[in-house]
Each structure stands twice: as C-alpha cells, then as structure tokens.
Amino acid sequence: MVISALTVRDFRNIPSLSLEPSPGVNVIYGDNAQGKTNLVEALYLLTGQKSFRQTRETDLVRFGQKTANVSARFQGGGREQVVSLTLEGGKRAASLNELPVAVGELTGKFFAVVFSPAGLSLVRDGPSQRRAFLDGAISQVMPRYQRTMADLNRVLFQRNSLLNDINRRLAPDDGLLEVWDRSFSKLSYSVINARCRYLSRLAPFGEEIYRGISGGKEAFSMAYHPSIPGEWGKIKEEEGEELIFSALGRARGDDLKNGCTTLGPHRDDLDLWVDGVAVRSYGSQGQQRSCALTLKLAECGVIREVAGEQPVILLDDVLSELDKARRDYLLSGLAEGQLFITCCERNGFGAMREGMMWRIEKGALVSKRRMAPKRPRPAGP
Ligand code: ATP
Ligand code: MG
C-alpha cells in the first residue's frame, strides 16, 4: 500500500496542504504544535477508523470552518485508487474511486498502522487500551467486526439503562432483561470468538518479533483474559452463547446492585507475559515498551498475511522515545513499505532508505528535500 498524493484541507490547524510522498520514508519535522500529529491523524482517518487520539469528531475541523477534507491517491488491491473523507458537523462522508461509500467501507481497503507515544503505554495502562488495540486491529482485517462491536455497545447501553431503571424502581423486572441478555450473549460470543481467533494469528508474529527485539534472550507470550471463564476460541457458537447467558443470570444480583453489566467482552483483557511474568505488573519500562512495539509490528504482520497488503506505517514521535537498539530494530522491521515519521529534529535519518523530508510550520509544509541513504565509504588505500 503506497500513497502517491495526499491533500488535507481545514483539518485541525492545517488550512490547505498537498504532498506527493515518497514510496519509502517520509519525515515530517518541525517544532511543537506545528501540525505533525495532525497530519498523521488526518492520514490515519482514511482507514475508516476513529482517530488514535482521544478526541471529539467536531474538534477535527479547523476552528471557524464547517468542513474538513482528507483525500489520497494510493496503490492498493493491485490498482490505483482514490479515497476521500469529508468531516462536517461531527459526521463523516467518504468516497472511494469517486463513488460515495459508507465510512466503514474504507476499512479493509486502506490500511495504516500508527505507533504513537500513547501507544507505547498500551501495556502499562488499563485494559481498555488493550481492548481498543485488539478491536482496531481486528477491524482492519475483518471490517464487519466494527458493526458487531457497535451493536454490542448499543445492547450494552440498553441493558445498563434497564438495570438502572429496575434498580430505581422506574421499570418492572418482568423479563425484558432476559431479552437483552439473549442479544448480549449472542453479540458477546461473536466478539470474544473474533478476538481469540485474531490472537491466534497475532501470537506467532509477536513471539518471533519479541525474540528479535530482546536478542533472543527473552520469550514473549500473550493470551485472552476473559471475564467469563471458558475455552474461548474453541467453544462452538450455541454453547458459547449459553455460557454467557448463564453467567449473566448468576451475576444479575451484582449487576442490579451496580446498575451496570459486570461481565462480558467490555470487561476482558489481553494478558502479556515475558518469560512467564506479567509485563503490566512486573515488566521494566523497557520491557513494556518492547511489548507495545511488538504488538504493533505483529499487527502489521497479520495485515500482510490476511490482506496481502503492507500497511502504511505512521510513526508519530516515537523514535525519540526509544533507545538506539529498539529504534534500529523497529526501522529494520519496517524496512519495506511506506513510512511516515514525525519528529522535532530532522537529524538522525542519514542511514535510512530513500525518501523525502518536509518541514512543517503552522500547519503548512514550508520546505522539502530528498533523502538518500548514505553510501558505504570506499575502502582506503
Ligand atoms: P508536538 O511536537 O508537540 O507533538 P505537533 O506538531 O504534533 O506538536 P499537533 O498536535 O499536530 O502538533 O498540532 C497541535 C496544534 O493544532 C495546536 O496548536 C492546536 O491548538 C492546533 N489545533 C488542534 N485542533 C485544532 C482545530 N480544530 N483547529 C485549529 N487548530 C487546532
Ligand atoms: Mg505531535
């Protein structure tokens, strides 16, 4: 997957910007608050997914403007395609090859993986970050998963509202909860099953990548941690749904007391270990970062395997956070495919592949230059 042209208009602090990126490495550098992350964020939205920043949709449009647009020409699916995304009033509209499409349809057509400083804390932070990682990664290779997640969240919301109403005696406990339990069990099974199947693809990549990062000294492993115990990934649909349904029945007292659903995929986690020790609780900072990098690189591996496409890689401000060994590993692991790197200083890319380097100031690209890898010096006499 290679972007050959990108235009961004009225997106955050970017009034109007066009660039023709290199198929290799693209470095966007500049001072703080000039629009580096904004540019990468705009690009990422073309995957049809939510922003990787915690943000409201309406914040994406430039102050004082009504509409923002991001468009790109890219090589993907074996041909040249054009994708466009317009943001207005908190809503998004998309087109692919000049035809209007639902935004969700971009997922699975345009692939990108983002590494950001927030992503580096994926391992250390709470389970919601890891669930978001899993759900975003699965959506890229299984676009209909987004629909299932949206349906599950809707049912969860309805079930929680009813629990609250029953609790406050605003609604009778007359069997309606059981109707929601049925829908919740069905959707939960689909989500848990998809997550476990995805993990079985991700894990071998993860193990190999971490072995590389640690120079073969440490072993990495991961497993789904369900809030409802079961042989998930192996259990058949009917049996799985029944298991969830009966667990909800047993937890009903707690759920009513708390006014929320205490079991289900929204409470699950992804366990990560190095040499059998839980990284979140016991891992060093370096091990936690290595695990986060591993997960992201493994995500790229699954996209390549399932979709046959090398995703566009967005490295937002992460290189400066990594020590040299990890930085070299990351860059050599991403030696193929198109890379966008943001950083404050332009130095330190001399030995990289062919590419382009842009300076960004107040949301505009103010200079560009070509980068060529350093040639090895001829041997002396
Ligand atoms: P850093 O090096 O600190 O990460 P950066 O170059 O990545 O900086 P960005 O996060 O891309 O910076 O841009 C931040 C700037 O964008 C801020 O000055 C912020 O006020 C501005 N900004 C954010 N949203 C909007 C918006 N909707 N309209 C106009 N400006 C915005
Ligand atoms: Mg930034």
PDB file of N, CA and C in Angstrom, residues 22-77:
ATOM      1  N   SER A  22       7.102  10.089  -0.825  1.00  0.00           N
ATOM      2  CA  SER A  22       7.983   9.072  -1.376  1.00  0.00           C
ATOM      3  C   SER A  22       7.378   7.706  -1.057  1.00  0.00           C
ATOM      4  N   PRO A  23       7.578   6.718  -1.907  1.00  0.00           N
ATOM      5  CA  PRO A  23       7.104   5.370  -1.552  1.00  0.00           C
ATOM      6  C   PRO A  23       7.912   4.761  -0.410  1.00  0.00           C
ATOM      7  N   GLY A  24       9.033   5.420  -0.066  1.00  0.00           N
ATOM      8  CA  GLY A  24       9.884   4.930   1.027  1.00  0.00           C
ATOM      9  C   GLY A  24       9.585   5.650   2.321  1.00  0.00           C
ATOM     10  N   VAL A  25      10.570   6.430   2.793  1.00  0.00           N
ATOM     11  CA  VAL A  25      10.451   7.077   4.097  1.00  0.00           C
ATOM     12  C   VAL A  25      10.063   8.551   3.923  1.00  0.00           C
ATOM     13  N   ASN A  26       9.113   9.010   4.703  1.00  0.00           N
ATOM     14  CA  ASN A  26       8.712  10.415   4.686  1.00  0.00           C
ATOM     15  C   ASN A  26       8.851  10.969   6.092  1.00  0.00           C
ATOM     16  N   VAL A  27       9.731  11.933   6.234  1.00  0.00           N
ATOM     17  CA  VAL A  27       9.958  12.526   7.561  1.00  0.00           C
ATOM     18  C   VAL A  27       9.279  13.898   7.588  1.00  0.00           C
ATOM     19  N   ILE A  28       8.403  14.104   8.559  1.00  0.00           N
ATOM     20  CA  ILE A  28       7.751  15.404   8.746  1.00  0.00           C
ATOM     21  C   ILE A  28       8.313  15.949  10.047  1.00  0.00           C
ATOM     22  N   TYR A  29       9.066  17.032   9.962  1.00  0.00           N
ATOM     23  CA  TYR A  29       9.664  17.531  11.197  1.00  0.00           C
ATOM     24  C   TYR A  29       9.286  18.986  11.421  1.00  0.00           C
ATOM     25  N   GLY A  30       9.402  19.409  12.665  1.00  0.00           N
ATOM     26  CA  GLY A  30       9.059  20.792  12.991  1.00  0.00           C
ATOM     27  C   GLY A  30       8.938  20.942  14.496  1.00  0.00           C
ATOM     28  N   ASP A  31       8.784  22.187  14.916  1.00  0.00           N
ATOM     29  CA  ASP A  31       8.671  22.464  16.351  1.00  0.00           C
ATOM     30  C   ASP A  31       7.373  21.890  16.907  1.00  0.00           C
ATOM     31  N   ASN A  32       7.223  21.994  18.200  1.00  0.00           N
ATOM     32  CA  ASN A  32       5.991  21.540  18.843  1.00  0.00           C
ATOM     33  C   ASN A  32       4.796  22.340  18.321  1.00  0.00           C
ATOM     34  N   ALA A  33       3.659  21.688  18.313  1.00  0.00           N
ATOM     35  CA  ALA A  33       2.369  22.329  17.986  1.00  0.00           C
ATOM     36  C   ALA A  33       2.316  22.935  16.580  1.00  0.00           C
ATOM     37  N   GLN A  34       3.028  22.356  15.620  1.00  0.00           N
ATOM     38  CA  GLN A  34       3.010  22.903  14.254  1.00  0.00           C
ATOM     39  C   GLN A  34       2.064  22.125  13.335  1.00  0.00           C
ATOM     40  N   GLY A  35       1.642  20.913  13.782  1.00  0.00           N
ATOM     41  CA  GLY A  35       0.687  20.147  12.955  1.00  0.00           C
ATOM     42  C   GLY A  35       1.205  18.791  12.508  1.00  0.00           C
ATOM     43  N   LYS A  36       2.290  18.301  13.113  1.00  0.00           N
ATOM     44  CA  LYS A  36       2.849  16.999  12.695  1.00  0.00           C
ATOM     45  C   LYS A  36       1.856  15.863  13.001  1.00  0.00           C
ATOM     46  N   THR A  37       1.405  15.827  14.243  1.00  0.00           N
ATOM     47  CA  THR A  37       0.461  14.759  14.607  1.00  0.00           C
ATOM     48  C   THR A  37      -0.861  14.953  13.861  1.00  0.00           C
ATOM     49  N   ASN A  38      -1.243  16.215  13.656  1.00  0.00           N
ATOM     50  CA  ASN A  38      -2.488  16.468  12.929  1.00  0.00           C
ATOM     51  C   ASN A  38      -2.444  15.838  11.533  1.00  0.00           C
ATOM     52  N   LEU A  39      -1.298  15.982  10.874  1.00  0.00           N
ATOM     53  CA  LEU A  39      -1.165  15.439   9.520  1.00  0.00           C
ATOM     54  C   LEU A  39      -1.278  13.909   9.530  1.00  0.00           C
ATOM     55  N   VAL A  40      -0.598  13.300  10.491  1.00  0.00           N
ATOM     56  CA  VAL A  40      -0.623  11.844  10.605  1.00  0.00           C
ATOM     57  C   VAL A  40      -2.036  11.361  10.979  1.00  0.00           C
ATOM     58  N   GLU A  41      -2.687  12.146  11.836  1.00  0.00           N
ATOM     59  CA  GLU A  41      -4.049  11.800  12.256  1.00  0.00           C
ATOM     60  C   GLU A  41      -5.003  11.838  11.050  1.00  0.00           C
ATOM     61  N   ALA A  42      -4.849  12.878  10.218  1.00  0.00           N
ATOM     62  CA  ALA A  42      -5.703  13.005   9.028  1.00  0.00           C
ATOM     63  C   ALA A  42      -5.522  11.778   8.141  1.00  0.00           C
ATOM     64  N   LEU A  43      -4.268  11.404   7.950  1.00  0.00           N
ATOM     65  CA  LEU A  43      -3.964  10.246   7.108  1.00  0.00           C
ATOM     66  C   LEU A  43      -4.590   8.967   7.683  1.00  0.00           C
ATOM     67  N   TYR A  44      -4.478   8.814   8.991  1.00  0.00           N
ATOM     68  CA  TYR A  44      -4.980   7.594   9.638  1.00  0.00           C
ATOM     69  C   TYR A  44      -6.502   7.462   9.477  1.00  0.00           C
ATOM     70  N   LEU A  45      -7.193   8.615   9.456  1.00  0.00           N
ATOM     71  CA  LEU A  45      -8.660   8.561   9.358  1.00  0.00           C
ATOM     72  C   LEU A  45      -9.119   7.906   8.056  1.00  0.00           C
ATOM     73  N   LEU A  46      -8.238   7.873   7.049  1.00  0.00           N
ATOM     74  CA  LEU A  46      -8.608   7.234   5.781  1.00  0.00           C
ATOM     75  C   LEU A  46      -8.792   5.718   5.933  1.00  0.00           C
ATOM     76  N   THR A  47      -8.397   5.163   7.085  1.00  0.00           N
ATOM     77  CA  THR A  47      -8.644   3.736   7.332  1.00  0.00           C
ATOM     78  C   THR A  47     -10.118   3.508   7.683  1.00  0.00           C
ATOM     79  N   GLY A  48     -10.877   4.611   7.860  1.00  0.00           N
ATOM     80  CA  GLY A  48     -12.291   4.469   8.227  1.00  0.00           C
ATOM     81  C   GLY A  48     -12.480   4.257   9.718  1.00  0.00           C
ATOM     82  N   GLN A  49     -11.379   4.309  10.473  1.00  0.00           N
ATOM     83  CA  GLN A  49     -11.485   4.085  11.919  1.00  0.00           C
ATOM     84  C   GLN A  49     -11.491   5.414  12.666  1.00  0.00           C
ATOM     85  N   LYS A  50     -11.762   5.325  13.960  1.00  0.00           N
ATOM     86  CA  LYS A  50     -11.736   6.535  14.783  1.00  0.00           C
ATOM     87  C   LYS A  50     -10.302   7.019  14.905  1.00  0.00           C
ATOM     88  N   SER A  51     -10.136   8.268  15.298  1.00  0.00           N
ATOM     89  CA  SER A  51      -8.791   8.803  15.496  1.00  0.00           C
ATOM     90  C   SER A  51      -8.068   8.016  16.586  1.00  0.00           C
ATOM     91  N   PHE A  52      -6.748   7.961  16.492  1.00  0.00           N
ATOM     92  CA  PHE A  52      -5.981   7.299  17.549  1.00  0.00           C
ATOM     93  C   PHE A  52      -5.809   8.218  18.755  1.00  0.00           C
ATOM     94  N   ARG A  53      -6.279   9.470  18.620  1.00  0.00           N
ATOM     95  CA  ARG A  53      -6.259  10.371  19.766  1.00  0.00           C
ATOM     96  C   ARG A  53      -7.635  10.348  20.403  1.00  0.00           C
ATOM     97  N   GLN A  54      -7.690  10.560  21.710  1.00  0.00           N
ATOM     98  CA  GLN A  54      -8.986  10.673  22.374  1.00  0.00           C
ATOM     99  C   GLN A  54      -9.513  12.051  22.019  1.00  0.00           C
ATOM    100  N   THR A  55     -10.499  12.112  21.149  1.00  0.00           N
ATOM    101  CA  THR A  55     -10.934  13.411  20.680  1.00  0.00           C
ATOM    102  C   THR A  55     -12.394  13.367  20.243  1.00  0.00           C
ATOM    103  N   ARG A  56     -13.016  14.551  20.192  1.00  0.00           N
ATOM    104  CA  ARG A  56     -14.379  14.605  19.664  1.00  0.00           C
ATOM    105  C   ARG A  56     -14.306  14.841  18.167  1.00  0.00           C
ATOM    106  N   GLU A  57     -15.259  14.308  17.437  1.00  0.00           N
ATOM    107  CA  GLU A  57     -15.260  14.449  15.970  1.00  0.00           C
ATOM    108  C   GLU A  57     -15.252  15.926  15.556  1.00  0.00           C
ATOM    109  N   THR A  58     -16.023  16.726  16.309  1.00  0.00           N
ATOM    110  CA  THR A  58     -16.140  18.129  15.912  1.00  0.00           C
ATOM    111  C   THR A  58     -14.813  18.878  16.079  1.00  0.00           C
ATOM    112  N   ASP A  59     -13.900  18.360  16.913  1.00  0.00           N
ATOM    113  CA  ASP A  59     -12.609  19.038  17.114  1.00  0.00           C
ATOM    114  C   ASP A  59     -11.687  18.894  15.907  1.00  0.00           C
ATOM    115  N   LEU A  60     -12.039  17.988  14.993  1.00  0.00           N
ATOM    116  CA  LEU A  60     -11.139  17.717  13.876  1.00  0.00           C
ATOM    117  C   LEU A  60     -11.185  18.807  12.802  1.00  0.00           C
ATOM    118  N   VAL A  61     -12.315  19.507  12.735  1.00  0.00           N
ATOM    119  CA  VAL A  61     -12.453  20.563  11.716  1.00  0.00           C
ATOM    120  C   VAL A  61     -11.769  21.833  12.230  1.00  0.00           C
ATOM    121  N   ARG A  62     -11.074  22.503  11.317  1.00  0.00           N
ATOM    122  CA  ARG A  62     -10.326  23.702  11.715  1.00  0.00           C
ATOM    123  C   ARG A  62     -11.255  24.745  12.336  1.00  0.00           C
ATOM    124  N   PHE A  63     -10.785  25.389  13.386  1.00  0.00           N
ATOM    125  CA  PHE A  63     -11.599  26.401  14.058  1.00  0.00           C
ATOM    126  C   PHE A  63     -12.154  27.384  13.029  1.00  0.00           C
ATOM    127  N   GLY A  64     -13.430  27.706  13.149  1.00  0.00           N
ATOM    128  CA  GLY A  64     -14.030  28.717  12.277  1.00  0.00           C
ATOM    129  C   GLY A  64     -14.477  28.156  10.938  1.00  0.00           C
ATOM    130  N   GLN A  65     -14.187  26.870  10.652  1.00  0.00           N
ATOM    131  CA  GLN A  65     -14.584  26.278   9.373  1.00  0.00           C
ATOM    132  C   GLN A  65     -15.685  25.248   9.605  1.00  0.00           C
ATOM    133  N   LYS A  66     -16.416  24.920   8.558  1.00  0.00           N
ATOM    134  CA  LYS A  66     -17.529  23.967   8.705  1.00  0.00           C
ATOM    135  C   LYS A  66     -17.140  22.561   8.275  1.00  0.00           C
ATOM    136  N   THR A  67     -16.254  22.511   7.281  1.00  0.00           N
ATOM    137  CA  THR A  67     -15.962  21.223   6.658  1.00  0.00           C
ATOM    138  C   THR A  67     -14.464  20.994   6.576  1.00  0.00           C
ATOM    139  N   ALA A  68     -14.059  19.753   6.802  1.00  0.00           N
ATOM    140  CA  ALA A  68     -12.645  19.388   6.577  1.00  0.00           C
ATOM    141  C   ALA A  68     -12.623  18.247   5.562  1.00  0.00           C
ATOM    142  N   ASN A  69     -11.517  18.139   4.850  1.00  0.00           N
ATOM    143  CA  ASN A  69     -11.404  17.040   3.883  1.00  0.00           C
ATOM    144  C   ASN A  69      -9.984  16.470   3.854  1.00  0.00           C
ATOM    145  N   VAL A  70      -9.919  15.163   3.725  1.00  0.00           N
ATOM    146  CA  VAL A  70      -8.641  14.469   3.534  1.00  0.00           C
ATOM    147  C   VAL A  70      -8.820  13.565   2.323  1.00  0.00           C
ATOM    148  N   SER A  71      -7.919  13.657   1.355  1.00  0.00           N
ATOM    149  CA  SER A  71      -8.022  12.796   0.166  1.00  0.00           C
ATOM    150  C   SER A  71      -6.655  12.242  -0.167  1.00  0.00           C
ATOM    151  N   ALA A  72      -6.652  11.045  -0.723  1.00  0.00           N
ATOM    152  CA  ALA A  72      -5.366  10.450  -1.121  1.00  0.00           C
ATOM    153  C   ALA A  72      -5.539   9.587  -2.361  1.00  0.00           C
ATOM    154  N   ARG A  73      -4.466   9.582  -3.149  1.00  0.00           N
ATOM    155  CA  ARG A  73      -4.380   8.618  -4.244  1.00  0.00           C
ATOM    156  C   ARG A  73      -3.417   7.550  -3.755  1.00  0.00           C
ATOM    157  N   PHE A  74      -3.800   6.286  -3.891  1.00  0.00           N
ATOM    158  CA  PHE A  74      -2.917   5.245  -3.379  1.00  0.00           C
ATOM    159  C   PHE A  74      -2.972   3.987  -4.236  1.00  0.00           C
ATOM    160  N   GLN A  75      -1.900   3.235  -4.132  1.00  0.00           N
ATOM    161  CA  GLN A  75      -1.815   1.955  -4.811  1.00  0.00           C
ATOM    162  C   GLN A  75      -2.218   0.894  -3.800  1.00  0.00           C
ATOM    163  N   GLY A  76      -3.302   0.186  -4.074  1.00  0.00           N
ATOM    164  CA  GLY A  76      -3.758  -0.835  -3.118  1.00  0.00           C
ATOM    165  C   GLY A  76      -4.705  -1.775  -3.841  1.00  0.00           C
ATOM    166  N   GLY A  77      -4.740  -3.027  -3.398  1.00  0.00           N
ATOM    167  CA  GLY A  77      -5.601  -4.002  -4.071  1.00  0.00           C
ATOM    168  C   GLY A  77      -5.154  -4.199  -5.516  1.00  0.00           C
TER     169      GLY A  77
END
